[in-house]
Amino acid sequence: MTGEVLLPSLNASVTASDADARESFVAAQIETIKSDHIISETLDRLAFWGEANGPAFSEPALLTTSLASSEQQQMSSVAETDAERLKTIGKIKDLLTVSPVALGSAIRITLASRDPYNAAKLVNAVLDAYIEDYKKTIGNGPKQAVQELQQRLDTLQERAATAEEQAQAGPSRPVERKKLEALASTYRSLHQQTLSEYANALNAEPMAATGPRILTRASASRTSPTFSTAILAAALLGGSFIGLAFAARREFVLRPVRTPENLELSLGLPVLGVVSLVPGRKLYPKNGAEPPLLLHDDKDGLRSILLRLRENLNNGKCVVGVASTRNGEGKSTLAFNLAVLGVEGGARVLLMDGNLHRPALARGLTGTPATELLSALKNPTDLVDNVTTTEFGFDFLGERSISDDVRPAVLMASPELDRLITSARGSYDLIICDLPELTNHADAEAVATSLDVCVIVAEWGSTSTFTLMRALKTSPAVGIRAAGVIINKAPLEVLRSA
């Protein structure tokens, strides 16, 4: 607990620039606060001697018992011997921390304790004792000085008179007479000097123009340990219940995607394959030191997915849309890898970035700002002039950015895009279109009529089966063309145990 007292302001004889004098004054006040007589008076006021000598002080800064408790009433309110008093005062002084604050204009008194209530009472009692002691000292100081000087004047006057009498009626030898006269002169000189000090003392100002005053008092509310324990237990139980409720909702209502069997049973769609997670890798690393993320695995899962998709060939051509329910499930990475595998299989492949909201592929595969997609829409027959041939062997068509007046969903549903895809069928065996997420945009639903099949990407352990069902229900054109689901980012141990 902490209380603060504002120190008295010094008079004109000690200016603010006199740092040494101010520092000495502050140090003196700190010593006064921690002095034996202040602590003794504090303990007397609170009848705290028995409390301080009890078991509560077996450890530093430990005040545990209420002053009004039955245990306190059984303790002695006074110390029996001087040795006990000194020992108790020493304990309290060790508990107190007294330090200057606000550039030495105030003093802070702190007592760390397990019982804030008793600690606050003790700090406040110390503050009050210091204020009263200061007032007594300042009020009695000039009076004591005047009394001492008056006694000194009387003594010097008496000694001077005695020396003069001895000099006049003393021995006849000149040497001794001169000594007595010199002694009388000395006493008279001291008498005059003391008389001047006496006059100054009568007119002297107090040491400080204003006395100290308390800035803040220590305060603490007593809290029942039993009540605190009850609150903590209730909070833990409540938190556990809420956590269990959320976990139950996630597992039994939202049903995160984990096994192909459960997903096929819920959606009525086949699971085309399960793709492993590659920790710490994204499709296009920002540092540029690593190649794009290729997901070839030991079991050739992606290759088998591509073969199953090409069973839906339309006159030897296939247009595949890759979608997901939300961002971050890996659909752009899978679309890129399917294009790479299509080229390895001998197909002519066009990869289109149809996600105009977040064109990750366009920004990763084109080194300079380009407008291939918009240019191709204006003249679909000149498709070859607008595509970019990549180092992976497939052609790419995308848009790094669009102006604010272009509406992606309107663009994807336009006749120009349908004519562009129809024109691309004449030049490519496999056209893969990366689409925006189903739950936030209508783009995939708008372009679905131009596609042969759709692939839905779901993240293992994260995508909700309930969200998948709702997305396909609200996007019927995508649902009709859905060839199946790819479970992405499955842990390797899951694949090994499958």
CSV table of N, CA, C and O in Angstrom, one decimal, residues 75 113 146 194 205 210 214 273 275 304 311 393 396 416 470-471 498:
chain,number,residue,atom,x,y,z
A,75,MET,N,-4.0,-10.7,21.6
A,75,MET,CA,-2.6,-10.2,21.7
A,75,MET,C,-2.5,-9.0,22.6
A,75,MET,O,-3.4,-8.2,22.8
A,113,SER,N,2.4,-5.8,1.4
A,113,SER,CA,1.8,-6.7,2.4
A,113,SER,C,0.8,-7.6,1.8
A,113,SER,O,0.2,-7.3,0.8
A,146,VAL,N,15.3,30.8,21.8
A,146,VAL,CA,15.2,32.0,22.6
A,146,VAL,C,15.6,31.7,24.0
A,146,VAL,O,16.3,32.4,24.7
A,194,THR,N,25.9,37.6,21.6
A,194,THR,CA,24.8,36.7,22.0
A,194,THR,C,23.5,37.5,22.0
A,194,THR,O,22.4,37.0,21.6
A,205,GLU,N,11.8,33.7,11.2
A,205,GLU,CA,10.7,33.1,10.6
A,205,GLU,C,10.8,31.6,10.8
A,205,GLU,O,11.9,31.0,11.0
A,210,THR,N,5.3,27.0,4.5
A,210,THR,CA,4.1,26.2,4.6
A,210,THR,C,4.5,24.8,5.1
A,210,THR,O,5.5,24.3,4.7
A,214,ILE,N,-0.7,15.9,3.3
A,214,ILE,CA,-0.8,14.6,2.7
A,214,ILE,C,-1.4,14.7,1.3
A,214,ILE,O,-2.5,15.4,1.2
A,273,GLY,N,-9.2,-36.9,-53.8
A,273,GLY,CA,-7.9,-37.2,-53.3
A,273,GLY,C,-7.6,-36.4,-52.0
A,273,GLY,O,-8.3,-35.4,-51.7
A,275,VAL,N,-4.3,-34.3,-50.3
A,275,VAL,CA,-3.0,-33.7,-50.6
A,275,VAL,C,-2.4,-33.4,-49.2
A,275,VAL,O,-3.0,-32.8,-48.3
A,304,SER,N,-3.4,-38.6,-60.1
A,304,SER,CA,-4.6,-39.4,-60.2
A,304,SER,C,-5.8,-38.5,-60.2
A,304,SER,O,-6.8,-38.8,-60.8
A,311,GLU,N,-11.4,-37.5,-67.3
A,311,GLU,CA,-12.5,-38.4,-67.7
A,311,GLU,C,-13.7,-37.6,-68.2
A,311,GLU,O,-14.6,-38.2,-68.9
A,393,GLY,N,5.8,-24.4,-68.9
A,393,GLY,CA,5.3,-25.0,-70.1
A,393,GLY,C,3.9,-24.7,-70.4
A,393,GLY,O,3.4,-25.0,-71.5
A,396,PHE,N,-0.5,-18.7,-69.5
A,396,PHE,CA,-1.2,-18.1,-68.4
A,396,PHE,C,-1.9,-16.8,-68.8
A,396,PHE,O,-1.4,-16.1,-69.7
A,416,GLU,N,-18.6,-11.9,-73.2
A,416,GLU,CA,-17.2,-11.9,-73.7
A,416,GLU,C,-16.3,-13.0,-73.1
A,416,GLU,O,-15.5,-13.6,-73.8
A,470,ARG,N,-23.6,-25.6,-47.2
A,470,ARG,CA,-24.4,-24.4,-47.5
A,470,ARG,C,-23.9,-23.7,-48.7
A,470,ARG,O,-24.7,-23.1,-49.5
A,471,ALA,N,-22.5,-23.7,-48.9
A,471,ALA,CA,-22.0,-23.0,-50.1
A,471,ALA,C,-22.5,-23.6,-51.4
A,471,ALA,O,-22.8,-22.9,-52.4
A,498,ALA,N,-3.5,-43.8,-43.6
A,498,ALA,CA,-4.7,-44.0,-44.5
A,498,ALA,C,-4.5,-45.3,-45.3
A,498,ALA,O,-3.4,-45.7,-45.6
